[in-house]
XYZ file of C-alpha atoms in Angstrom:
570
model
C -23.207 31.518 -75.949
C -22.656 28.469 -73.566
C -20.586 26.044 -74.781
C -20.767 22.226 -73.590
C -18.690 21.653 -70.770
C -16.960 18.653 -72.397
C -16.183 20.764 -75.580
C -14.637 24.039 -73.616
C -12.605 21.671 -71.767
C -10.871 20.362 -75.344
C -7.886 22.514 -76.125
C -8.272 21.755 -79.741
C -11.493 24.147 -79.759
C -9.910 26.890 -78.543
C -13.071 27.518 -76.539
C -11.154 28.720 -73.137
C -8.743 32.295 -73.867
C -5.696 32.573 -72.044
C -6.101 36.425 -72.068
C -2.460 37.179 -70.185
C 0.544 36.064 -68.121
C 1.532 37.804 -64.453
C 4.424 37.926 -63.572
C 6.381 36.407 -61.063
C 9.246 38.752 -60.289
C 11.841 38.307 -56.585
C 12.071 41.953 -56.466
C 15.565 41.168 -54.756
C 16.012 44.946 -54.993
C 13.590 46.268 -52.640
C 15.916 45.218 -49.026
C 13.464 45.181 -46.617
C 11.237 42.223 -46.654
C 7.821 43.341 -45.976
C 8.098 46.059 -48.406
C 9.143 43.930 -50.815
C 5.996 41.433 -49.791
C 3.841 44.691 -50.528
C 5.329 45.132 -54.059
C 4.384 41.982 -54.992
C 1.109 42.144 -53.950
C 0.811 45.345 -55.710
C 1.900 44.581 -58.632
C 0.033 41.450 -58.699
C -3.365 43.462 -58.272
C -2.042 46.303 -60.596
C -1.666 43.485 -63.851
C -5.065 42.142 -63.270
C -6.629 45.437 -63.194
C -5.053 45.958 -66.406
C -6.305 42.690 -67.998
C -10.010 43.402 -66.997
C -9.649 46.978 -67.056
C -12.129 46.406 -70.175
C -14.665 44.565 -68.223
C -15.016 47.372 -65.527
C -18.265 49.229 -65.611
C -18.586 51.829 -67.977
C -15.523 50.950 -69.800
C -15.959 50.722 -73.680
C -19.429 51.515 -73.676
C -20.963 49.163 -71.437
C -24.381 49.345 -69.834
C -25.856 47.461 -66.824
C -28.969 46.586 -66.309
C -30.532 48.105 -62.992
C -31.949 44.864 -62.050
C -28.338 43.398 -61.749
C -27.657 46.093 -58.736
C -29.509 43.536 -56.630
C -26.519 40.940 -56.970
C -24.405 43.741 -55.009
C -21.113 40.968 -54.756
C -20.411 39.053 -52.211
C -16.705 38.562 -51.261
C -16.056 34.847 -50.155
C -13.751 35.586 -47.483
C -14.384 34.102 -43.818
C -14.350 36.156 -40.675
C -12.290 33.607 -39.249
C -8.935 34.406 -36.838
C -5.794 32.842 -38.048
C -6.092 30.290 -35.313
C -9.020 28.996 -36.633
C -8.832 28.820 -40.622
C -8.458 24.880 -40.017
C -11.498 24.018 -38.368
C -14.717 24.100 -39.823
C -17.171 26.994 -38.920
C -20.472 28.310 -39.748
C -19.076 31.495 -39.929
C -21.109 34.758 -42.544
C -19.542 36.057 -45.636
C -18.239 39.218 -45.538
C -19.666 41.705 -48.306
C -17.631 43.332 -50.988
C -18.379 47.017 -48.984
C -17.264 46.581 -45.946
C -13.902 45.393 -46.993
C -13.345 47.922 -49.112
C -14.196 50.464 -46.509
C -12.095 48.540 -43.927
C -8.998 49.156 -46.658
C -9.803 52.564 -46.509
C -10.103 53.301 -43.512
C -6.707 51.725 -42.663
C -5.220 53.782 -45.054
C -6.318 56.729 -43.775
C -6.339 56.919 -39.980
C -5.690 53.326 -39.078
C -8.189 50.920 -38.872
C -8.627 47.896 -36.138
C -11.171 46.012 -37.758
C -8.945 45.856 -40.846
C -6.378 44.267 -38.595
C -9.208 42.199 -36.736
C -10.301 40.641 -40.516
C -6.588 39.600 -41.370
C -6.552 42.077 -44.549
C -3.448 43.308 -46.043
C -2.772 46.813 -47.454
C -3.303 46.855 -51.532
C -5.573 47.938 -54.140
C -7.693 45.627 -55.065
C -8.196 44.682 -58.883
C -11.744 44.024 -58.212
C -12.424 47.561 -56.529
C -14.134 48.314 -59.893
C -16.078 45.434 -60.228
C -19.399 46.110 -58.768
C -21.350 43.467 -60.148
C -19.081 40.661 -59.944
C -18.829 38.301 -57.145
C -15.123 38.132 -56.695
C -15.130 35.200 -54.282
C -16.319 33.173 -56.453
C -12.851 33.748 -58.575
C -10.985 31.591 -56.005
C -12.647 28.544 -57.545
C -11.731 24.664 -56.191
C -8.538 23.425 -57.951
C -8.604 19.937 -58.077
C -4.833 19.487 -59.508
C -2.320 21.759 -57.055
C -5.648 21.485 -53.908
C -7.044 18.404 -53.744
C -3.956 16.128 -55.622
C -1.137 17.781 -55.184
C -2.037 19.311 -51.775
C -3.943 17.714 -49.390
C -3.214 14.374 -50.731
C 0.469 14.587 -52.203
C 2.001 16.764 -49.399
C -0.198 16.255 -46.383
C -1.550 12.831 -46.316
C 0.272 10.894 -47.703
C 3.662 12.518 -45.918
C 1.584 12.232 -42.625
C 0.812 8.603 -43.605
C 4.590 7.721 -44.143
C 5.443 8.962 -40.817
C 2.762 6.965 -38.966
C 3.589 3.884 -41.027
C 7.232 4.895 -42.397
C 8.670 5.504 -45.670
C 10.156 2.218 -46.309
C 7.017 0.227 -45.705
C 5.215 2.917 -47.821
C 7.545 1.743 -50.992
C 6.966 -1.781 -50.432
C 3.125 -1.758 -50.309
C 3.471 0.068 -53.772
C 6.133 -2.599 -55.396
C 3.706 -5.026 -54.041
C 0.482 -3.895 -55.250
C -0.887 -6.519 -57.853
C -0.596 -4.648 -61.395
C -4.312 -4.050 -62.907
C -5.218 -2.684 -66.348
C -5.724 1.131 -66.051
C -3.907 1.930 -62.987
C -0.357 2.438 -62.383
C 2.009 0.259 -60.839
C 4.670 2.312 -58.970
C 7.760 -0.808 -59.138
C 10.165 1.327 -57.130
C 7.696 2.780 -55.009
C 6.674 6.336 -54.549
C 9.569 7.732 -52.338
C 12.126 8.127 -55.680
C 9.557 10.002 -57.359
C 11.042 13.566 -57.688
C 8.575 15.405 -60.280
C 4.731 14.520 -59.814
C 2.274 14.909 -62.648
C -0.952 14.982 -62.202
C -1.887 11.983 -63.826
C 0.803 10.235 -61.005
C -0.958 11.609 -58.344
C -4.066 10.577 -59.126
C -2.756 6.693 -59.462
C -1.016 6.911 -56.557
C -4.514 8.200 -54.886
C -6.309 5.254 -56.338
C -4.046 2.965 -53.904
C -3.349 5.012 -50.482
C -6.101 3.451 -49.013
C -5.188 -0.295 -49.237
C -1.698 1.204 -48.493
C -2.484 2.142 -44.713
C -4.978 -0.123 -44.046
C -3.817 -1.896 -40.989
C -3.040 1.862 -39.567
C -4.993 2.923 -36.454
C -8.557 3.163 -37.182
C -8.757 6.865 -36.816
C -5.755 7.500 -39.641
C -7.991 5.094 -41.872
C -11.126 7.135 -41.072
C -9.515 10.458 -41.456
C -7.730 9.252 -45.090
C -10.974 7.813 -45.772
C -12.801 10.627 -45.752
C -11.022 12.865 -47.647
C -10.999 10.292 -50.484
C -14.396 10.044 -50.607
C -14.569 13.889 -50.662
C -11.839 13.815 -53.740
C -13.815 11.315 -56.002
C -17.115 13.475 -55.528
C -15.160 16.485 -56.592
C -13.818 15.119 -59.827
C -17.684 14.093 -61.078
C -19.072 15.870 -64.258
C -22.687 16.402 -62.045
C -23.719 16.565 -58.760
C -26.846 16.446 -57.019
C -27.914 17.766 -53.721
C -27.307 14.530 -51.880
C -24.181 14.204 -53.328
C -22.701 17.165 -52.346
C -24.207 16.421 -48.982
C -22.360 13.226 -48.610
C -19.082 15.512 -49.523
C -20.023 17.688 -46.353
C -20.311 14.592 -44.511
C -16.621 13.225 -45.835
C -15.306 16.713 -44.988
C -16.837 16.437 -41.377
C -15.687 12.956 -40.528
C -11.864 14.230 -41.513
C -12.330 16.773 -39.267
C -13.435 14.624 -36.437
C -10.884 12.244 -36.899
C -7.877 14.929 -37.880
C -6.459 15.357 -34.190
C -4.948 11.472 -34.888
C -2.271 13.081 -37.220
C -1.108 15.472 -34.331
C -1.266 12.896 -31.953
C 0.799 10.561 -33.605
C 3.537 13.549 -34.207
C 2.981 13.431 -38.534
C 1.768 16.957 -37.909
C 4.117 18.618 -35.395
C 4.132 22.723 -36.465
C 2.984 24.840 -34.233
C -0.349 26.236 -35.842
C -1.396 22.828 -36.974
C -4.117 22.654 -39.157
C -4.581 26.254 -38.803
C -1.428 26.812 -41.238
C -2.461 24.873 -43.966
C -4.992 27.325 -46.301
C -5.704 24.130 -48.609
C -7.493 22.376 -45.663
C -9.661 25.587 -45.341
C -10.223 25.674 -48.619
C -12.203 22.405 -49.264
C -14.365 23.729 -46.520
C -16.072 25.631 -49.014
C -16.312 23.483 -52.311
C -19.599 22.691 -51.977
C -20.857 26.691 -51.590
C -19.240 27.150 -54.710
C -20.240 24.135 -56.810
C -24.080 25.338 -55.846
C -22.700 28.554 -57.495
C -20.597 27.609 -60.282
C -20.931 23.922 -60.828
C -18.823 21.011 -60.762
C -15.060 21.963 -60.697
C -14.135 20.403 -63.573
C -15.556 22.525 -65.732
C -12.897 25.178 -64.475
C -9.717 23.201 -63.493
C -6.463 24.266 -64.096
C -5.652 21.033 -65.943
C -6.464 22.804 -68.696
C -4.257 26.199 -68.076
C -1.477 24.247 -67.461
C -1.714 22.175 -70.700
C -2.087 25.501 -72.666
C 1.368 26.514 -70.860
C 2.729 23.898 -72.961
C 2.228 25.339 -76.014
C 2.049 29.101 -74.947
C 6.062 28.580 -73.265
C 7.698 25.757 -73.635
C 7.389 25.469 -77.575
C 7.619 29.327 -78.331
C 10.785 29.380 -76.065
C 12.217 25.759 -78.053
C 10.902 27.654 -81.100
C 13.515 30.707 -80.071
C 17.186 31.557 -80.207
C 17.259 31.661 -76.548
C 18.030 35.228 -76.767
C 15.957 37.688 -75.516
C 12.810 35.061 -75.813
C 10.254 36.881 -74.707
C 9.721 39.466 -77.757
C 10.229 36.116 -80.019
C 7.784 33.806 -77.833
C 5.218 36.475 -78.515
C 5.980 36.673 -81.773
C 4.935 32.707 -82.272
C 1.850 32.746 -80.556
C 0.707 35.493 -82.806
C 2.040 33.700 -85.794
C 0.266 30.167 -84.306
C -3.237 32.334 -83.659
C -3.367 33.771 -87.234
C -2.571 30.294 -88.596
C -5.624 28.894 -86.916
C -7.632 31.774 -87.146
C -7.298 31.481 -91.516
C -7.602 27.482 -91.057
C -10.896 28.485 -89.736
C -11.791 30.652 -92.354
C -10.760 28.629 -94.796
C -12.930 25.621 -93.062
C -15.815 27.845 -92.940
C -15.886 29.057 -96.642
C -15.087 25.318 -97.727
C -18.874 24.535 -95.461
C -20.198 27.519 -97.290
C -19.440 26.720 -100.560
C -19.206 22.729 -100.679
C -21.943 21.855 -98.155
C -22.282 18.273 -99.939
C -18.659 17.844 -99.674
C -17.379 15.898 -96.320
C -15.609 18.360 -94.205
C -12.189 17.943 -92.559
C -11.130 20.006 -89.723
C -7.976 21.439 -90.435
C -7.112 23.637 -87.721
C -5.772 21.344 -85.351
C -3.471 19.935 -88.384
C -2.216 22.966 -89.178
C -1.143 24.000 -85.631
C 0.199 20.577 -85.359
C 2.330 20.735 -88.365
C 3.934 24.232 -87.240
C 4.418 22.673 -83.481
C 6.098 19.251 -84.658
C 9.663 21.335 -85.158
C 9.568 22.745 -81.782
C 7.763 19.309 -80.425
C 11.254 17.560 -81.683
C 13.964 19.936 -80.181
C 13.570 18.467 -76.467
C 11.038 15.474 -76.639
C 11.927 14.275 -73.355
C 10.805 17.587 -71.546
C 9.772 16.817 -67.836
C 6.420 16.406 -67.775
C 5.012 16.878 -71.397
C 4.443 13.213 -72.256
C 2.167 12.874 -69.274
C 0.156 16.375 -69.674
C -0.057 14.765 -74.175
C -2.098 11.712 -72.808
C -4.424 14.091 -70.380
C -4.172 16.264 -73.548
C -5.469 13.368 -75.572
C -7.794 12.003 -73.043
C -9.705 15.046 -73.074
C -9.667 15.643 -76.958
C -11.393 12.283 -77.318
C -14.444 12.776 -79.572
C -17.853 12.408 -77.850
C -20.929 13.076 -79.644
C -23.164 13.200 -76.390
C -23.279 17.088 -76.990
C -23.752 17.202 -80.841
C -26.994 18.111 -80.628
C -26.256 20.622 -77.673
C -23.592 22.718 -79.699
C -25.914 22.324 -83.019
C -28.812 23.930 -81.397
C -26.461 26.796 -79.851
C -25.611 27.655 -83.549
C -22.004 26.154 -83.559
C -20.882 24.239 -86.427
C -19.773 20.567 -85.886
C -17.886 18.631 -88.818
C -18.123 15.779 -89.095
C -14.918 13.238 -87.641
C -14.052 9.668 -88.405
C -13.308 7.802 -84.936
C -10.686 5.114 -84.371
C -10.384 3.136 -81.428
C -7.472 3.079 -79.459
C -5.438 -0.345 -79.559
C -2.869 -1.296 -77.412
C -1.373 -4.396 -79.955
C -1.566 -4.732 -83.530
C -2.754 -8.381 -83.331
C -5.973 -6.993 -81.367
C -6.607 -4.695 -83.706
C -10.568 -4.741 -84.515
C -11.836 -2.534 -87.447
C -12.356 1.148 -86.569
C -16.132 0.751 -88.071
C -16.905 -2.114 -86.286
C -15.792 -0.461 -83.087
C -17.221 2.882 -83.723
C -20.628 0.359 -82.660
C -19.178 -1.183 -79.211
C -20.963 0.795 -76.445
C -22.373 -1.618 -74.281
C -25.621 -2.732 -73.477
C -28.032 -1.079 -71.356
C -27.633 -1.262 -67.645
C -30.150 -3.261 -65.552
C -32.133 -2.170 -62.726
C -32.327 -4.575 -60.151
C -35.362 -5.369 -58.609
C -35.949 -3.653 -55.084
C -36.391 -5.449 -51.782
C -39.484 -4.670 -49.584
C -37.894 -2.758 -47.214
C -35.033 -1.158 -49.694
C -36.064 2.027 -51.409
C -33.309 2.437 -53.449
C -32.575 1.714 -57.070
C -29.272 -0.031 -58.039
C -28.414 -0.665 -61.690
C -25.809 -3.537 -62.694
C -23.482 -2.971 -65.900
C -24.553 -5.459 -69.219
C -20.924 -5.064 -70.987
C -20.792 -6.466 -74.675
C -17.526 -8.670 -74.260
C -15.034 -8.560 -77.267
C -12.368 -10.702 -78.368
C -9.810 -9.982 -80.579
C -10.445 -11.551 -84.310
C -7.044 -12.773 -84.174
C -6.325 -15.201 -81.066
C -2.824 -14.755 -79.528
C -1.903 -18.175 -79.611
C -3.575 -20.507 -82.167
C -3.716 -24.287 -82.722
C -2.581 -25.134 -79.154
C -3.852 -28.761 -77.774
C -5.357 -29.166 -74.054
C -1.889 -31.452 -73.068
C 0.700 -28.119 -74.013
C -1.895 -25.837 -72.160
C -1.833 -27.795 -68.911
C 1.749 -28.448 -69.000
C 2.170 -24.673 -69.829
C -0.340 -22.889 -67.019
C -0.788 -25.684 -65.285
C -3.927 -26.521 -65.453
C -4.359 -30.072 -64.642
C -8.629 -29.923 -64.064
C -8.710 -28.066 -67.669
C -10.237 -30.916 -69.655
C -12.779 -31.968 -66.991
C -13.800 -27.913 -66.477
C -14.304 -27.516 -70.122
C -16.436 -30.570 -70.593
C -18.303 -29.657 -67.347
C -18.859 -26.036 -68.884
C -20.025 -27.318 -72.081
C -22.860 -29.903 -71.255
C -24.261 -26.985 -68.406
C -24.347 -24.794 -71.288
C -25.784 -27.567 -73.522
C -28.176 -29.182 -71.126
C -30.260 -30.390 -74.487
C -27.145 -31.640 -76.753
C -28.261 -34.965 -77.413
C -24.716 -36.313 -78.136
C -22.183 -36.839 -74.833
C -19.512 -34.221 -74.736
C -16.143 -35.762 -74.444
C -13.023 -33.100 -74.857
C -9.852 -35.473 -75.669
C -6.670 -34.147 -74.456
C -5.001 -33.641 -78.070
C -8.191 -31.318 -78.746
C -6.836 -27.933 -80.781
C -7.706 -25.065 -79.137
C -7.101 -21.035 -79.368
C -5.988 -18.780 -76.900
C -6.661 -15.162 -76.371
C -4.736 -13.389 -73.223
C -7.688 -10.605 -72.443
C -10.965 -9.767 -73.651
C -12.490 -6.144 -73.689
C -16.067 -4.578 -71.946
C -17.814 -2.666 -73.316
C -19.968 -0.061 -71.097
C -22.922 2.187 -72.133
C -22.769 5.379 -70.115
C -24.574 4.586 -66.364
C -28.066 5.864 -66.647
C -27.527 7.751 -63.004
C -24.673 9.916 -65.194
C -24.879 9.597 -68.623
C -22.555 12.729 -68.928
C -19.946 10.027 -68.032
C -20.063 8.409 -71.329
C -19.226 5.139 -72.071
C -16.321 3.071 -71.059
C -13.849 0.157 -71.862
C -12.056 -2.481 -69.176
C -10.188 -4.840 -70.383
C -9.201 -7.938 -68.793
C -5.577 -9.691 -69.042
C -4.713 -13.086 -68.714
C -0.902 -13.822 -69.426
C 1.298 -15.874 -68.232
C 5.095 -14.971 -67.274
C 7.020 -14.726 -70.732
C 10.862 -15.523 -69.810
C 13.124 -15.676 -72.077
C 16.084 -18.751 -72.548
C 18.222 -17.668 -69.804
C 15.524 -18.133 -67.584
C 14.548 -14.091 -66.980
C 11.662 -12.592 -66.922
C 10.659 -10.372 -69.676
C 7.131 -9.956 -69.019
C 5.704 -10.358 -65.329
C 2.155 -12.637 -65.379
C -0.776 -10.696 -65.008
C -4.149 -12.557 -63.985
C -7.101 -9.862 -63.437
C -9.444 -10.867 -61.509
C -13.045 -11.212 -62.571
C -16.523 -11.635 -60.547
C -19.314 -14.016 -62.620
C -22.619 -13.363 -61.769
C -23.969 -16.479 -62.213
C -27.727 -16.412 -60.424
C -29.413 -12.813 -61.189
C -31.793 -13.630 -58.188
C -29.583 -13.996 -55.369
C -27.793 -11.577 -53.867
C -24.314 -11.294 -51.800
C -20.863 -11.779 -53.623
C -21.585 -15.468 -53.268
C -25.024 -14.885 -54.674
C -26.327 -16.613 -51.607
């Protein structure tokens, strides 16, 4: 059955098994170092084979097709020499066969091409795997790659040196706060623990951050961000993943800038860095396997949460292993009679509203353990990914309901940040924006643009109430306010027979941001719809004259004529 990719990426639905851990032994008692390099690869290859040792052919009574002999596997390994992993190449796959052989054949009498392809000496978990394209395995990894990696410990380190560390910081403390992005007040060079919701912030800023660099640096850093945002959409077409070719290719012509400028100074270079080869062959695999988020280890790392860190809490920190076993068990047969339960409850009440209770149930065992260490390093980040992703969206209802799988029914609340915006959950439950609108084409423009209708929401309470125009002005200073309003009123009014005159004891309410509402794009609906919300509040400082609250002013763009064009609709 094929599950929604929105729904197996939900924790909650337990539609992704962790099936086992490997571990990650020193082997400090084997001496000699390359030995003890070979033990590890060993018995890294020996535990998978004994995960999947039940997905080999033949095993347990499984039959294959003769018609799936024709997708003989593919191994997605380059030919490439060591000295030329960082460049990009055009280089043939090698096949599944000959690298077997090549293992072999090194094993036996010795073997130069083995040497020539860069191979090491092991036996391969995937030896048994005929039919299975093993490559493919090595799937993009958008956290510890593309975040973590090339942007976290290669860019933005070669960035600092061209620019330096110090000015680095300061662009960050200066960057105007917006709603929805992160505002890193002491910079980013104190940061000694990076989630991966931090990383991603601090992405959505590097560029402004360097851009009075040399134009090459701003090129090269340009590129690659491109290539990240086209990596984290839900669907890509053809041209898309094109244009992420093209991003990769203009990093690559521009890369030499970082060794140039000394930020890279080892001696291999690029050549040394196996994430920078990697991203050479996203877009291969997302023709294969799809977008990467459907398979990103956001969502492994979550479950490590709850799979260590609460079954160790949960233990006597004694020999924790045996008893960290023992609670996932206990947690899986918990949920596993919830759903029973929940299933003979749909069975025999079908009239009766239905409640999932699984989730509750796992919750209630996990609060204990949940309260023993609450400030844990980087759980309170991975709990709003966690609840990001567990959002309900009912874009796949249908989807699941036609693939046989039960869907109760849920009661949705929106998410407030303050209790005096609070707007009732039903009325909410409605807010998704208006369509979008497709602008007209030019003569000579083939392509179609769409512009975002958002249904604008303000609180039903105002935050400050029964405040005249004089105590506004004298408090925001906003000495035109009377003549703007008046202005505003009769343009709006054009047919109001009576003249508009605002005096300046006039009562007036106040409300310090106002929330969009945004159908999902019709050029990717699978985004869903989204919320912005824009802030208008002055500095709140307290009686000895410090500042408890900074201001924040967003700022917003009016569209004003639909039939002219430019930012100044000219």
């Amino acid at each position: 059955m094929n599950l929604p990719k929105h729904y197996r990426r939900k924790i909650s639905k337990r539609a992704n098994v962790l099936i086992g851990y490997l571990p990650v032994p020193k082997l400090d008692c084997v001496p000699d170092k390359e030995e003890r390099r070979k033990a590890r690869r060993n018995l890294f290859h020996q535990c998978l084979k004994s995960l999947l040792k039940p997905l080999a052919e033949g095993e347990n009574g499984w039959r294959w097709n003769a018609t799936t002999e024709e997708c003989g596997a593919y191994i997605q390994f380059l030919p490439l020499k060591p000295g030329q992993r960082g460049d990009l190449h055009n280089a043939t796959y090698r096949t599944r066969d000959a690298v077997i052989d090549a293992m072999k054949e090194e094993a036996e009498t010795g073997s130069a091409k083995f040497r020539r392809l860069g191979l090491f000496q092991a036996e391969p978990f995937w030896e048994n795997h005929k039919y299975t394209d093993m490559g493919c395995l090595l799937t993009p990894d958008l956290l510890h790659q593309l975040h973590k990696g090339i942007l976290k410990d290669h860019l933005t380190k070669w960035a600092a040196h061209i620019v330096g560390s110090k000015v680095i910081d300061e662009r960050h403390k200066t960057m105007p706060e917006y709603h929805g992005m992160r505002h890193f007040k002491n910079g980013i060079s104190a940061v000694s623990q990076w989630t991966g919701r931090e990383l991603k912030e601090m992405a959505k800023v590097l560029l402004p951050v360097i851009a009075d660099c040399n134009h090459e640096v701003v090129q090269a850093a340009r590129s690659i961000l491109d290539f990240v945002y086209l990596a984290h959409s839900s669907s890509l077409t053809d041209s898309e993943i094109e244009a992420m070719e093209k991003a990769l290719r203009i990093f690559h012509e521009h890369k030499y800038v970082f060794r140039q400028s000394g930020a890279l100074s080892t001696k291999k270079g690029f050549h040394a860095i196996p994430k920078i080869h990697m991203i050479s062959h996203y877009s291969h695999i997302i023709r294969k396997l799809g977008t990467p988020d459907g398979y990103n280890t956001e969502t492994s790392e979550r479950l490590h949460i709850d799979f260590a860190k609460l079954g160790y809490r949960a233990s006597n920190k004694v020999n924790a292993t045996k008893q960290m076993a023992l609670y996932i068990q206990r947690i899986e047969a918990l949920a596993m009679h919830a759903s029973y339960l929940d299933e003979q409850a749909r069975i025999d009440q079908q009239d009766i509203r239905h409640r999932e209770t699984a989730p509750e149930l796992e919750n209630a065992v996990l609060e204990f353990a949940e309260t023993e260490n609450p400030d844990d390093d980087d759980d309170e980040a991975w709990d709003e990914w966690y609840n990001a992703e567990e959002a309900e969206d009912d874009s796949g209802r249908e989807e699941l309901e036609g693939a046989g799988v039960f869907v109760g029914p849920t009661v949705e609340l929106e998410d407030v940040a303050e209790a005096d915006e609070l707007v009732e959950a039903a009325e909410v439950a409605e807010l998704r924006g208006h369509g979008w609108e497709q602008e007209q084409p030019h003569a000579d423009d083939h392509h179609v643009r769409f512009h975002p209708v958002p249904e604008i929401v303000l609180a039903k309470t105002p935050t400050t109430s029964g405040i005249s125009i004089d105590q506004i002005v004298e408090l925001n200073s906003m000495d035109n306010l009377a003549r703007d309003l008046t202005h505003f009123l009769r343009r709006e009014n054009p047919n109001y027979d009576t003249p508009i005159r605002i005096a300046s004891n006039t009562k007036l309410n106040l409300w310090s941001r106002a929330r969009l509402f945004h159908s999902a794009p019709p050029f990717k609906p699978s985004e869903g719809p989204h919320t912005q919300v824009v802030r208008c509040q002055p500095a709140k400082i307290d009686r000895f004259e410090r500042v408890l609250r900074p201001p924040r002013f967003d700022t917003v763009l009016v569209l004003r004529d639909k039939g002219k064009s430019g930012i100044h609709r000219e």
